[in-house]
mmCIF file of N, CA and C in Angstrom:
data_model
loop_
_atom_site.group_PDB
_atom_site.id
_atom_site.type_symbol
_atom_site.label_atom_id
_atom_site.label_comp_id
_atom_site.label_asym_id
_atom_site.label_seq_id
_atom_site.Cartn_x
_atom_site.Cartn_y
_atom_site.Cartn_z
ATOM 1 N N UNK A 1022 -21.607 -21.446 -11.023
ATOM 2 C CA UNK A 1022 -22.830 -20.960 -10.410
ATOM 3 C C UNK A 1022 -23.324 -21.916 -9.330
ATOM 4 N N UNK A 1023 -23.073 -23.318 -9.646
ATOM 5 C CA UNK A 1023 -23.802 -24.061 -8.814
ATOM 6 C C UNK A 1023 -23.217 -24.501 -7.406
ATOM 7 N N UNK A 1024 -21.362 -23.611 -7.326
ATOM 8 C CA UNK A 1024 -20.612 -24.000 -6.611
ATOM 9 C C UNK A 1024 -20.813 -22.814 -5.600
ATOM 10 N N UNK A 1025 -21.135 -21.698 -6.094
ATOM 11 C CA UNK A 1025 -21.638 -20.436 -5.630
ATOM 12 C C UNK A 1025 -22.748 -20.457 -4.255
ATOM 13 N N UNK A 1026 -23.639 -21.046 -5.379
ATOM 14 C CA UNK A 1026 -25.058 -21.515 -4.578
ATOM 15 C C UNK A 1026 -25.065 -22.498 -3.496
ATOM 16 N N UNK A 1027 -24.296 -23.432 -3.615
ATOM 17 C CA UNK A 1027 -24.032 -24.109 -2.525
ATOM 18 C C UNK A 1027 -23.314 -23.603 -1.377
ATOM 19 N N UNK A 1028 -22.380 -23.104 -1.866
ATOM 20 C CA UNK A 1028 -21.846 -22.320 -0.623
ATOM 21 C C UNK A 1028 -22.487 -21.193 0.123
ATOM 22 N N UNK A 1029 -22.778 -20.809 -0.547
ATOM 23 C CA UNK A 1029 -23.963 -19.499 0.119
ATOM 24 C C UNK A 1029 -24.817 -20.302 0.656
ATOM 25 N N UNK A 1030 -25.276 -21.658 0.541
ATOM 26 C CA UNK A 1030 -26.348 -21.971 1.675
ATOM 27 C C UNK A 1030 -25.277 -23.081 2.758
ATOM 28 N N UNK A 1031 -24.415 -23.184 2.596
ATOM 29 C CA UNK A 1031 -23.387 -23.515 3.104
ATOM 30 C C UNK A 1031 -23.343 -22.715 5.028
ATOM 31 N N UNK A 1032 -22.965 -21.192 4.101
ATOM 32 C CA UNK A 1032 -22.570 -20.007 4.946
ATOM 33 C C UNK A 1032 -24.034 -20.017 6.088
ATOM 34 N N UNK A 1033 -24.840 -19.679 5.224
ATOM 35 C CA UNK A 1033 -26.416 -19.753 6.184
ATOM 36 C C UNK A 1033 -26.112 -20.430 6.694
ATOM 37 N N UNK A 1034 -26.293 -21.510 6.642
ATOM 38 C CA UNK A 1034 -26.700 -23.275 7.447
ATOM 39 C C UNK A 1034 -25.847 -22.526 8.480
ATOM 40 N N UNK A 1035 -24.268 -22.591 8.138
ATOM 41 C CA UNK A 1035 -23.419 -22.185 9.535
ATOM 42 C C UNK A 1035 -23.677 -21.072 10.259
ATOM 43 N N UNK A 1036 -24.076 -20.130 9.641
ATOM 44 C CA UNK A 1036 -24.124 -18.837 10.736
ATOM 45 C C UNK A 1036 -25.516 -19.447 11.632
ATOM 46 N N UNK A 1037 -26.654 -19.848 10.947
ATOM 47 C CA UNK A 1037 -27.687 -19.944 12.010
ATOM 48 C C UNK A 1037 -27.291 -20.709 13.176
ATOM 49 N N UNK A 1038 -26.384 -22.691 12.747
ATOM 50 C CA UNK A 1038 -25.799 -23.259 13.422
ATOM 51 C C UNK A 1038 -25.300 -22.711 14.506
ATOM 52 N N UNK A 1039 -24.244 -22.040 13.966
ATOM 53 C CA UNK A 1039 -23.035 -21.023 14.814
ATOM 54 C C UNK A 1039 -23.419 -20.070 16.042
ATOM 55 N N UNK A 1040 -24.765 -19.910 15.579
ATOM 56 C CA UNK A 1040 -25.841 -19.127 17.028
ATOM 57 C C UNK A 1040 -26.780 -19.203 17.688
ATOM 58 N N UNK A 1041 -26.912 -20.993 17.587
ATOM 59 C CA UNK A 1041 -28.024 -20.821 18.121
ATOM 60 C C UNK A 1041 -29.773 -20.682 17.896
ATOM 61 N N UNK A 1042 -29.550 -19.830 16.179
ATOM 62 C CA UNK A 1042 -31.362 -19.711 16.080
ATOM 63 C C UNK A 1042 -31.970 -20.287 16.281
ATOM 64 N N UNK A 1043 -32.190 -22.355 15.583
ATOM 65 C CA UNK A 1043 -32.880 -22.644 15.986
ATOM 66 C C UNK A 1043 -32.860 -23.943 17.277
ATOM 67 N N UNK A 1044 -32.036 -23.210 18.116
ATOM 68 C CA UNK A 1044 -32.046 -24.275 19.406
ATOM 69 C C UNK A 1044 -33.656 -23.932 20.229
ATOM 70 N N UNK A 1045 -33.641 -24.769 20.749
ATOM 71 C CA UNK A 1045 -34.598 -24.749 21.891
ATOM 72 C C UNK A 1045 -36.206 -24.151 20.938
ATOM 73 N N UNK A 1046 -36.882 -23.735 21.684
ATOM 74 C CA UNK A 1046 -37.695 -22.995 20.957
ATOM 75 C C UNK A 1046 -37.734 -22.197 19.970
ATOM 76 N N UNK A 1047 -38.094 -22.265 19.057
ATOM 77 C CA UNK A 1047 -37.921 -21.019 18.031
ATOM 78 C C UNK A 1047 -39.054 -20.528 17.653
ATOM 79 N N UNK A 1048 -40.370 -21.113 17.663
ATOM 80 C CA UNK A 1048 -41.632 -20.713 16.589
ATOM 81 C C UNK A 1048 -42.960 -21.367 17.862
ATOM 82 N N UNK A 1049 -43.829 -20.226 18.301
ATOM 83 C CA UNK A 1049 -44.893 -20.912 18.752
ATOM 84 C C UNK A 1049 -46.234 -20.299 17.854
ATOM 85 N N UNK A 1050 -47.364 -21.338 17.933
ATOM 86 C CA UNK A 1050 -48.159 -21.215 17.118
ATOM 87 C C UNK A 1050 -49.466 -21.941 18.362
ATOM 88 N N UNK A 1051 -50.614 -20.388 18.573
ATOM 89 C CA UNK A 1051 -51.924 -21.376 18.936
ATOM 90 C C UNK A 1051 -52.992 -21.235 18.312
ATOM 91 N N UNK A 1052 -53.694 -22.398 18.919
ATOM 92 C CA UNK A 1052 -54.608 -23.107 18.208
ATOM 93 C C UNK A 1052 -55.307 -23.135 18.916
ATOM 94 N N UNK A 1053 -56.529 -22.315 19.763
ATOM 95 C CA UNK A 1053 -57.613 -22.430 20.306
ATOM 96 C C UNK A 1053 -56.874 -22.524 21.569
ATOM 97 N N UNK A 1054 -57.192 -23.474 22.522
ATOM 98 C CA UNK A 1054 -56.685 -23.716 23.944
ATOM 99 C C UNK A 1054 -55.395 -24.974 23.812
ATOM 100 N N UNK A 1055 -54.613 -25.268 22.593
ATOM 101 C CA UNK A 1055 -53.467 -25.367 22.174
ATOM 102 C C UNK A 1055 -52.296 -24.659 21.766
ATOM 103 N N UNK A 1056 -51.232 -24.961 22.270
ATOM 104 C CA UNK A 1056 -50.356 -24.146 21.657
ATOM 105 C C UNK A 1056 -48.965 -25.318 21.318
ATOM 106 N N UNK A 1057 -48.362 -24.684 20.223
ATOM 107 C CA UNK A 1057 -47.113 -25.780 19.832
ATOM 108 C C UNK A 1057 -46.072 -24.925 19.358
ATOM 109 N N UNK A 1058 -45.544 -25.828 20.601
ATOM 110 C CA UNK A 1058 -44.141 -25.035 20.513
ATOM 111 C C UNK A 1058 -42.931 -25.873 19.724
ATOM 112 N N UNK A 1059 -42.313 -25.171 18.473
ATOM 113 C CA UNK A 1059 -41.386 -25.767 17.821
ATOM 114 C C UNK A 1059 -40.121 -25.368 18.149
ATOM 115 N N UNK A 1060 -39.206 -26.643 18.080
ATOM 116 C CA UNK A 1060 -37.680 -26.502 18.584
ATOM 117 C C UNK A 1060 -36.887 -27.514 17.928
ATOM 118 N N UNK A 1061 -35.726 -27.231 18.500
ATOM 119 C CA UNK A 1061 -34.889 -27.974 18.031
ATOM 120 C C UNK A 1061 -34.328 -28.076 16.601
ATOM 121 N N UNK A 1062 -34.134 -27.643 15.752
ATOM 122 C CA UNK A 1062 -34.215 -27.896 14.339
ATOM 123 C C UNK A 1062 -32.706 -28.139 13.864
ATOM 124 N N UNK A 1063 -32.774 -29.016 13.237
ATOM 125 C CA UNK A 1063 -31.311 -29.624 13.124
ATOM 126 C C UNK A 1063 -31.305 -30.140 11.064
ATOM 127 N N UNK A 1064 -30.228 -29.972 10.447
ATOM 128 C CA UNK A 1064 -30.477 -29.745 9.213
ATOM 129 C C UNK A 1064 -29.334 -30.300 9.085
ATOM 130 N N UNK A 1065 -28.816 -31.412 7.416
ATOM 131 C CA UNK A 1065 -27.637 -31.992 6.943
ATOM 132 C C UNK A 1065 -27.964 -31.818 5.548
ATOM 133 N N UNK A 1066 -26.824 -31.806 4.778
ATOM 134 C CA UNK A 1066 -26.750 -31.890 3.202
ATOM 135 C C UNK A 1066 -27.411 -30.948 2.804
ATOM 136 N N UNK A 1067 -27.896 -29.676 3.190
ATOM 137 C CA UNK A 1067 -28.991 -28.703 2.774
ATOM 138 C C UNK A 1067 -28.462 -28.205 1.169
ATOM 139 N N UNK A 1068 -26.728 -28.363 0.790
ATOM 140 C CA UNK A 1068 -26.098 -27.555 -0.159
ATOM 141 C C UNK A 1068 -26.108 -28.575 -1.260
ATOM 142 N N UNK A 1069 -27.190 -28.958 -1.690
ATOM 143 C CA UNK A 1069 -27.595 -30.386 -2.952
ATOM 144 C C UNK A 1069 -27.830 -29.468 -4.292
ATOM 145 N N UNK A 1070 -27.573 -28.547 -4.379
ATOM 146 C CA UNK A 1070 -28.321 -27.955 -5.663
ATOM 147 C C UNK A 1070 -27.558 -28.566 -6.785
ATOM 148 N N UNK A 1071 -28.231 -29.674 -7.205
ATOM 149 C CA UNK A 1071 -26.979 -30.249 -8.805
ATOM 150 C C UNK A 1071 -27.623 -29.554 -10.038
ATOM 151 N N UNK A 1072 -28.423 -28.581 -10.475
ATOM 152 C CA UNK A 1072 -29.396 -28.468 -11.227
ATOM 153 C C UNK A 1072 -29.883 -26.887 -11.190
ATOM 154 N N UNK A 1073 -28.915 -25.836 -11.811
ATOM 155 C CA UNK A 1073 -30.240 -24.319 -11.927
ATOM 156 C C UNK A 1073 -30.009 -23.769 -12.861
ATOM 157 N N UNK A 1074 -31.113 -23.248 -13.554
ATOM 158 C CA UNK A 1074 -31.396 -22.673 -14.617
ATOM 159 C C UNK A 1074 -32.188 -21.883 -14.656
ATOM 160 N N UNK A 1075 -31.440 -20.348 -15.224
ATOM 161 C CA UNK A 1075 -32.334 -19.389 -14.519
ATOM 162 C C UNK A 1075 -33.101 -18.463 -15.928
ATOM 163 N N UNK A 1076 -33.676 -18.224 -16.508
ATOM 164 C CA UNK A 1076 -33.983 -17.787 -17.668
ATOM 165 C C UNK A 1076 -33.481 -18.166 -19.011
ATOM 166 N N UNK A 1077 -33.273 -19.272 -19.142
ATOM 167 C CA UNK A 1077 -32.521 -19.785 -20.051
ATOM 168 C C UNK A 1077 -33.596 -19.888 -21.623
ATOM 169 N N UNK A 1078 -33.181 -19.296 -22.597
ATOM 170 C CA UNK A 1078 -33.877 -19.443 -23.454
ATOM 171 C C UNK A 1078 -34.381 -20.797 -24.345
ATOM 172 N N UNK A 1079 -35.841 -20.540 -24.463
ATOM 173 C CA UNK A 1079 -36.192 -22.095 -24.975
ATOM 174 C C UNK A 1079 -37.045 -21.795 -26.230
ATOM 175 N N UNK A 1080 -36.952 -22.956 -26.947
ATOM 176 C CA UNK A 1080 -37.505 -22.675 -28.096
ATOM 177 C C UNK A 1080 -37.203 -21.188 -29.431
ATOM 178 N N UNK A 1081 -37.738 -20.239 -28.757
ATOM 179 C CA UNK A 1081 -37.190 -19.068 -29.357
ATOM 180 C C UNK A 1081 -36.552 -18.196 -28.411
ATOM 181 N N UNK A 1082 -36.111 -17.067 -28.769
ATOM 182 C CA UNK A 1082 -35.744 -15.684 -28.169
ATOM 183 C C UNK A 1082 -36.917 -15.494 -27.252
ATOM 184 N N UNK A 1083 -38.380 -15.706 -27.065
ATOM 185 C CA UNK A 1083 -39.703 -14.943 -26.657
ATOM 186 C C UNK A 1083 -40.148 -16.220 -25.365
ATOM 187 N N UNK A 1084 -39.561 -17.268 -25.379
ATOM 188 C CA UNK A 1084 -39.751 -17.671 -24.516
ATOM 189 C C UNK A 1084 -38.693 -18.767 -23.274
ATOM 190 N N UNK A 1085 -38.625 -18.402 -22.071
ATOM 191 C CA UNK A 1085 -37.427 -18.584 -21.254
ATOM 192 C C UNK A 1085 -37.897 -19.733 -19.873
ATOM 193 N N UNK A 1086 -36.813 -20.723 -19.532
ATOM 194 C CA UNK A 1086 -37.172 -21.928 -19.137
ATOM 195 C C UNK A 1086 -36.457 -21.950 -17.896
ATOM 196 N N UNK A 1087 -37.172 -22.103 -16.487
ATOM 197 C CA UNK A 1087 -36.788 -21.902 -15.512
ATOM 198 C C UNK A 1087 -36.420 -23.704 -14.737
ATOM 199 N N UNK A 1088 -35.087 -24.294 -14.428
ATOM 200 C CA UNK A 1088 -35.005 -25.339 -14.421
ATOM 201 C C UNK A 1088 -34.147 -25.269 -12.687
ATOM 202 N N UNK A 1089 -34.761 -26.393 -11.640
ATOM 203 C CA UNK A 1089 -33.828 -26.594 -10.828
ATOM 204 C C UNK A 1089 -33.831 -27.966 -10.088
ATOM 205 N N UNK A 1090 -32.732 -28.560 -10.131
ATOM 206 C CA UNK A 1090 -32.624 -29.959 -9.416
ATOM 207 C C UNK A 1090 -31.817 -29.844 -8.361
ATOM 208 N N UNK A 1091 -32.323 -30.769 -7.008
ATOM 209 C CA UNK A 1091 -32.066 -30.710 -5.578
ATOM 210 C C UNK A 1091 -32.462 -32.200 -5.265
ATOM 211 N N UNK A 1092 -30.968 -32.100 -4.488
ATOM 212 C CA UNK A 1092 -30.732 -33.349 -3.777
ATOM 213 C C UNK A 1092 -30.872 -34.561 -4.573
ATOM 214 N N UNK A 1093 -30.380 -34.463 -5.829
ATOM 215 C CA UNK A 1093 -30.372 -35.613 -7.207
ATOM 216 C C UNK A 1093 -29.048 -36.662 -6.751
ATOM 217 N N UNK A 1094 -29.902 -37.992 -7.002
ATOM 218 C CA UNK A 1094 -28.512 -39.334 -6.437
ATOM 219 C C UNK A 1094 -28.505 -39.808 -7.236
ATOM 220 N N UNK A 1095 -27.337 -40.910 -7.327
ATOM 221 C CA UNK A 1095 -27.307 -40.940 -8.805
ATOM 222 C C UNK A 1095 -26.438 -42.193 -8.362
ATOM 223 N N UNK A 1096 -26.274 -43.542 -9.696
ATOM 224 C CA UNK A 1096 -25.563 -44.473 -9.024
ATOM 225 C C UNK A 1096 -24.167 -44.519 -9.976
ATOM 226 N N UNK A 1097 -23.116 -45.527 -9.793
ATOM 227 C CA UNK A 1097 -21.899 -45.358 -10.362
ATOM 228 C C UNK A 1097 -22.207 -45.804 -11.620
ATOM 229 N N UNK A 1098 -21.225 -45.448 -12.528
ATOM 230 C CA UNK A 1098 -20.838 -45.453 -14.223
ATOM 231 C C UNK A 1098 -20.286 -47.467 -13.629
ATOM 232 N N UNK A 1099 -19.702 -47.709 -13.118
ATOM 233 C CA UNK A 1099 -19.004 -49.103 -13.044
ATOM 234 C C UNK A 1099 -19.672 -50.363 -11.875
ATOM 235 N N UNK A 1100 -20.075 -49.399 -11.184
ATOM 236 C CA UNK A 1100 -21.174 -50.742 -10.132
ATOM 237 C C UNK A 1100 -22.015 -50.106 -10.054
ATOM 238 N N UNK A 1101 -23.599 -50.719 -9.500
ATOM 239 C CA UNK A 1101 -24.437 -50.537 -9.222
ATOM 240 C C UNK A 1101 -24.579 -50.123 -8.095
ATOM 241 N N UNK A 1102 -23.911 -49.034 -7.529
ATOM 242 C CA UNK A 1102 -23.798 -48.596 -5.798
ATOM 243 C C UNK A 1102 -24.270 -46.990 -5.839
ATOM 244 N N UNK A 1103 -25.541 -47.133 -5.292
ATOM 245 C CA UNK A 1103 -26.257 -46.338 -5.700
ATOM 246 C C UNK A 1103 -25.507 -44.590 -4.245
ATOM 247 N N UNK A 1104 -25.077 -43.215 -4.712
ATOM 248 C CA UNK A 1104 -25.328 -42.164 -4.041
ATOM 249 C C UNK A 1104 -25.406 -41.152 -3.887
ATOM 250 N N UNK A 1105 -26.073 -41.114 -2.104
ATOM 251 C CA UNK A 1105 -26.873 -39.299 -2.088
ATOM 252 C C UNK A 1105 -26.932 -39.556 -1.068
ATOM 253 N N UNK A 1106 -26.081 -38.327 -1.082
ATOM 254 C CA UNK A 1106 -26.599 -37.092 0.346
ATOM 255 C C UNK A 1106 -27.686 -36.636 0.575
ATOM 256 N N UNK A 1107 -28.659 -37.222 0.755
ATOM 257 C CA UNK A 1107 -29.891 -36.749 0.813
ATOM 258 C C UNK A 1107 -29.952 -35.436 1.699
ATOM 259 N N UNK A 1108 -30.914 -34.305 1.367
ATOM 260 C CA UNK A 1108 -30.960 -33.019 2.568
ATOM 261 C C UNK A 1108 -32.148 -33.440 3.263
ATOM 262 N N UNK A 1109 -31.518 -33.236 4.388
ATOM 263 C CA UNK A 1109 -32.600 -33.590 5.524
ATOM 264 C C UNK A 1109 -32.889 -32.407 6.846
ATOM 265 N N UNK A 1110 -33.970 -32.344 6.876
ATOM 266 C CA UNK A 1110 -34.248 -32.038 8.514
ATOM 267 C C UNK A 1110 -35.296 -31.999 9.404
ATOM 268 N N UNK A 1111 -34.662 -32.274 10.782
ATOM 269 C CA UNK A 1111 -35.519 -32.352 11.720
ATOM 270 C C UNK A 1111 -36.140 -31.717 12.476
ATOM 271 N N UNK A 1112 -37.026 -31.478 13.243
ATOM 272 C CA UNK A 1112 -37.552 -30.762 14.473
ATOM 273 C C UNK A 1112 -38.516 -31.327 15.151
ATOM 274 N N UNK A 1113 -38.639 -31.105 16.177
ATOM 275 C CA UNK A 1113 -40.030 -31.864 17.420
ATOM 276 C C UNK A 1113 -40.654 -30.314 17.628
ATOM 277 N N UNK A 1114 -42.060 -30.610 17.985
ATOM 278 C CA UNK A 1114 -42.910 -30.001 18.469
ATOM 279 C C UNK A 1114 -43.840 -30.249 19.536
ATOM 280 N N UNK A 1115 -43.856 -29.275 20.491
ATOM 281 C CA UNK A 1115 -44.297 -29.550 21.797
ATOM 282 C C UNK A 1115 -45.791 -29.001 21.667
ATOM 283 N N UNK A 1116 -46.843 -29.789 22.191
ATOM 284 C CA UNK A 1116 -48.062 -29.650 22.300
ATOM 285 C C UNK A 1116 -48.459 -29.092 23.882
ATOM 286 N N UNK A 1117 -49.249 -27.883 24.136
ATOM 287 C CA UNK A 1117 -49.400 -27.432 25.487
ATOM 288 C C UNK A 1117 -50.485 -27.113 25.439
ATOM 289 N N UNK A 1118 -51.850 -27.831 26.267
ATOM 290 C CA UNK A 1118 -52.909 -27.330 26.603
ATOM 291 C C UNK A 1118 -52.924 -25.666 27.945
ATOM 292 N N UNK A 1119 -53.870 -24.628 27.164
ATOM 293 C CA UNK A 1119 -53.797 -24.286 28.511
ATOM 294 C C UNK A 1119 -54.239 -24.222 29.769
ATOM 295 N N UNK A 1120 -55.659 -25.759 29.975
ATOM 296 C CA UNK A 1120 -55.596 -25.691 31.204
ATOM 297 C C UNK A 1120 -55.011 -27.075 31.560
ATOM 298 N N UNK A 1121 -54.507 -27.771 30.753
ATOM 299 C CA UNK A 1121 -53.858 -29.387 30.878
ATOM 300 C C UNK A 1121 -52.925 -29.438 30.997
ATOM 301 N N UNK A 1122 -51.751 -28.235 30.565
ATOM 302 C CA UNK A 1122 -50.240 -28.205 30.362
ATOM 303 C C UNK A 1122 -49.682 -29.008 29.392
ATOM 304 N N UNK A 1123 -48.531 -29.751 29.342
ATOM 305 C CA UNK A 1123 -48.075 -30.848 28.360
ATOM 306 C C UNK A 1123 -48.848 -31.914 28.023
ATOM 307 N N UNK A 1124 -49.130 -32.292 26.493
ATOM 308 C CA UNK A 1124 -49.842 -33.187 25.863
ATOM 309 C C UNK A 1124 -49.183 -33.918 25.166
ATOM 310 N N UNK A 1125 -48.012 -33.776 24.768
ATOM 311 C CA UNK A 1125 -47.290 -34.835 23.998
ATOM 312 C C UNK A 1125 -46.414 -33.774 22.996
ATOM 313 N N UNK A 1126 -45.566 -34.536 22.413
ATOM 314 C CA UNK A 1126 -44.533 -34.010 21.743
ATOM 315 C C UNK A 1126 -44.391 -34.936 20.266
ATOM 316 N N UNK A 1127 -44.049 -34.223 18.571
ATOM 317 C CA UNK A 1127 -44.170 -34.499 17.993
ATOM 318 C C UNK A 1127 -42.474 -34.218 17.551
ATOM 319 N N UNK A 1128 -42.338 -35.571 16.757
ATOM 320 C CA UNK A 1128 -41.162 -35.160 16.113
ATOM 321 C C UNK A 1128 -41.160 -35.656 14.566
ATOM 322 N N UNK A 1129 -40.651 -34.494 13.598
ATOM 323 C CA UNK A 1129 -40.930 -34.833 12.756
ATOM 324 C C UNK A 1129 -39.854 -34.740 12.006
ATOM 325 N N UNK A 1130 -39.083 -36.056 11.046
ATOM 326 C CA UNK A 1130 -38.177 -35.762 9.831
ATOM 327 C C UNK A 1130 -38.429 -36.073 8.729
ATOM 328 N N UNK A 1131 -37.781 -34.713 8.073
ATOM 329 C CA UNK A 1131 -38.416 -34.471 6.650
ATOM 330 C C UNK A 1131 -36.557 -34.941 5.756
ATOM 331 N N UNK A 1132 -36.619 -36.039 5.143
ATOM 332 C CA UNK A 1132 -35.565 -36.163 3.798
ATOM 333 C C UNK A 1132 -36.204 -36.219 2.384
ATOM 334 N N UNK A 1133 -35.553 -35.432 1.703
ATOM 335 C CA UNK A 1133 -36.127 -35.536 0.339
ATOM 336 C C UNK A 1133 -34.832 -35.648 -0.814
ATOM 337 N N UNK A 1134 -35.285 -36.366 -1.619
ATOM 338 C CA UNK A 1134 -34.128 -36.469 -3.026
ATOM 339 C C UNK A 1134 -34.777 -36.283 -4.177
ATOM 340 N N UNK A 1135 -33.528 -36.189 -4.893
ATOM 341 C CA UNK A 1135 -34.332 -36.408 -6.525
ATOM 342 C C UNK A 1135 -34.998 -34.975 -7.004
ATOM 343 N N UNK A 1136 -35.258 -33.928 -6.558
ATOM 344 C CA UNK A 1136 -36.363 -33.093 -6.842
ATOM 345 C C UNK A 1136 -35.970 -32.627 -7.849
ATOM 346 N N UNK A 1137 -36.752 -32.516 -8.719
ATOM 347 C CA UNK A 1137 -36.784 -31.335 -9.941
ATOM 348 C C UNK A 1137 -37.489 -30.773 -10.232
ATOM 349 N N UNK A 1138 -37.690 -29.228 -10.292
ATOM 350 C CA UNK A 1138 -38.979 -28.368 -10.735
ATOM 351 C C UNK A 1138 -38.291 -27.863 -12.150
ATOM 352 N N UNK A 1139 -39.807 -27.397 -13.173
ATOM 353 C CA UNK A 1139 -39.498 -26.969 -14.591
ATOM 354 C C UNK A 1139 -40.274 -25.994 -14.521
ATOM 355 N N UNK A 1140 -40.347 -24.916 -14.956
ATOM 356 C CA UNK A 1140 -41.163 -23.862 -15.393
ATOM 357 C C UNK A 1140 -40.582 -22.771 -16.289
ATOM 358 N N UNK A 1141 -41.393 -22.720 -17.938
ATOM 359 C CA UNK A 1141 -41.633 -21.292 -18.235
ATOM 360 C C UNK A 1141 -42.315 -20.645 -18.607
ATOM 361 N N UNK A 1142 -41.960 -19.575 -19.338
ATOM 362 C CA UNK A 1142 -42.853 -18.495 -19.480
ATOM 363 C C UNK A 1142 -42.784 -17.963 -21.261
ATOM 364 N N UNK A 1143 -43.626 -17.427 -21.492
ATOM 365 C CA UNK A 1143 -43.344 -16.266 -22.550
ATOM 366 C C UNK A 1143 -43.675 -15.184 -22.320
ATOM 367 N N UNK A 1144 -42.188 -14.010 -22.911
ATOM 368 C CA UNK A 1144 -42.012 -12.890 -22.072
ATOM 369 C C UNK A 1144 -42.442 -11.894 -23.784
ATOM 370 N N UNK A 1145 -42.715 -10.698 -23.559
ATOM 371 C CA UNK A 1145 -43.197 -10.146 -24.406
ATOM 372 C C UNK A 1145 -42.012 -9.094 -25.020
ATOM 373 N N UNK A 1146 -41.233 -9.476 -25.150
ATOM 374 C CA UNK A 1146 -40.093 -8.706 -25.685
ATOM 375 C C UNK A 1146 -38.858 -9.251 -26.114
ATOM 376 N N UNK A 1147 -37.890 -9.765 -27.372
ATOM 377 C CA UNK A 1147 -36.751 -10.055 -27.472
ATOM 378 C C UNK A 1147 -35.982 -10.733 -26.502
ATOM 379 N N UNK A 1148 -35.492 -11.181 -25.731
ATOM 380 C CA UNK A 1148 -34.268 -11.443 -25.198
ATOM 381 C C UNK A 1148 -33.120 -11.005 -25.980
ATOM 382 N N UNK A 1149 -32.615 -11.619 -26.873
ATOM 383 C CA UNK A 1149 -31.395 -10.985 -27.458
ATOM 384 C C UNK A 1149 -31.467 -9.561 -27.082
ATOM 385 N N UNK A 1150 -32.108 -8.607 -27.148
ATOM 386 C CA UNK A 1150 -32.054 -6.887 -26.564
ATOM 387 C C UNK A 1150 -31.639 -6.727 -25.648
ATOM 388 N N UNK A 1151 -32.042 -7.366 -24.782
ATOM 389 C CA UNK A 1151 -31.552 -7.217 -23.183
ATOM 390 C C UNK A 1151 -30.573 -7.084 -22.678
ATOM 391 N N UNK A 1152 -29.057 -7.309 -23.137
ATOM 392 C CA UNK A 1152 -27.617 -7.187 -22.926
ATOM 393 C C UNK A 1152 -27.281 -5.624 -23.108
ATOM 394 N N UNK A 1153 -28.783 -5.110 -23.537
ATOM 395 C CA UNK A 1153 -28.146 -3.683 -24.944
ATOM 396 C C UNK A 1153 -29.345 -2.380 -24.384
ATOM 397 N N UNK A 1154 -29.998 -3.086 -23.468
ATOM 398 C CA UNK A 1154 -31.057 -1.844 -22.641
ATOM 399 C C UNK A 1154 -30.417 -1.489 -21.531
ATOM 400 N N UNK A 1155 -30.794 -0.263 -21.215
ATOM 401 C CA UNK A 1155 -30.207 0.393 -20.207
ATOM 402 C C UNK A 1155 -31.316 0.717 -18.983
ATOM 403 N N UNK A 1156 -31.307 0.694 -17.806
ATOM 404 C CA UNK A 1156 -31.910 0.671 -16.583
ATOM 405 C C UNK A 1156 -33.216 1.295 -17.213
ATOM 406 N N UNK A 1157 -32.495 2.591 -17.623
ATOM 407 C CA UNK A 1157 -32.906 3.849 -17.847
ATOM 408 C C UNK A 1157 -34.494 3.571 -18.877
ATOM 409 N N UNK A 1158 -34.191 2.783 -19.807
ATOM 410 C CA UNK A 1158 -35.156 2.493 -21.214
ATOM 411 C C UNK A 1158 -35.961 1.548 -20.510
ATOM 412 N N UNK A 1159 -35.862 0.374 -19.435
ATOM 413 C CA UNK A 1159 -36.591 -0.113 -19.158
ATOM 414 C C UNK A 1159 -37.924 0.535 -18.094
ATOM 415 N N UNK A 1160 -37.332 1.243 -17.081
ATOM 416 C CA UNK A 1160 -37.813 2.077 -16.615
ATOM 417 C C UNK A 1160 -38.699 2.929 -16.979
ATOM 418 N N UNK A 1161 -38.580 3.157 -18.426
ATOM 419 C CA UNK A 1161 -39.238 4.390 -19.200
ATOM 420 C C UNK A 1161 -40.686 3.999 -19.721
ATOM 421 N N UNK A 1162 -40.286 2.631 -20.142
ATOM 422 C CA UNK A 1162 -41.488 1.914 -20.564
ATOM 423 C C UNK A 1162 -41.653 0.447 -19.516
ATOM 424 N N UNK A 1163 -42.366 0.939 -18.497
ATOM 425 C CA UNK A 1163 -42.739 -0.446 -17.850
ATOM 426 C C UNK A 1163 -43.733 -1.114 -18.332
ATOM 427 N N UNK A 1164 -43.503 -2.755 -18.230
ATOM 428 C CA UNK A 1164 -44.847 -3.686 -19.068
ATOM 429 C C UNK A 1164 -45.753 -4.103 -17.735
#
């Protein structure tokens, strides 16, 4: 699953790469007699997912545990040499008055590691059933 997931953001990363989306301008946004124009956006290691868990049952059948870790580093079993691909990315943003014209330009990079989110829930029905309902029965009785 997790080899899946990576590659599928793999494929993204490249097709956007591959065309262009986010060269040059991509996103403007104003702000009164500001406007900022975002470009450039450039992205590495985006395919970090070491960590997903997608309804996984916890505690009982009634309640299910949503788990995912990104961009986790980690150091060696035999030296202390700590690594990660950290996912990173960049973009600048252009600041344009409109009766001043250019005001300056912002560039900003974002790397992050380590992440882990946890969340669950309790769901009001069995799990074990669920392999054994049909579209049809769920449909019939929506919660």
């Amino acid at each position: 699953t997790l080899t899946a997931v990576n590659t599928f953001i793999d494929c993204i990363g490249s097709f956007v790469e591959s065309h262009n989306m986010l060269s040059g301008k991509f996103f403007n946004y104003t702000l009164g007699d500001i406007i900022f124009y975002f470009r450039d956006l450039t992205h590495e290691n985006l395919s970090q997912v070491s960590e997903l868990g997608l309804l996984k049952p916890d505690i009982d059948s009634f309640h299910v545990k949503n788990r995912l870790g990104y961009g986790m580093c980690y150091t060696h079993n035999d030296t202390s040499e700590f690594s990660c691909n950290a996912p990173s990315v960049s973009f600048s943003i252009d600041l344009e008055h409109s009766k001043r014209g250019h005001i300056g330009t912002i560039t900003v990079n974002l790397k992050s590691n380590n992440i882990q989110i946890e969340g669950g829930a309790e769901v009001q029905f069995d799990l074990h059933w669920l392999p054994f309902l049909t579209i049809s029965d769920m449909l019939a009785r929506p919660q």
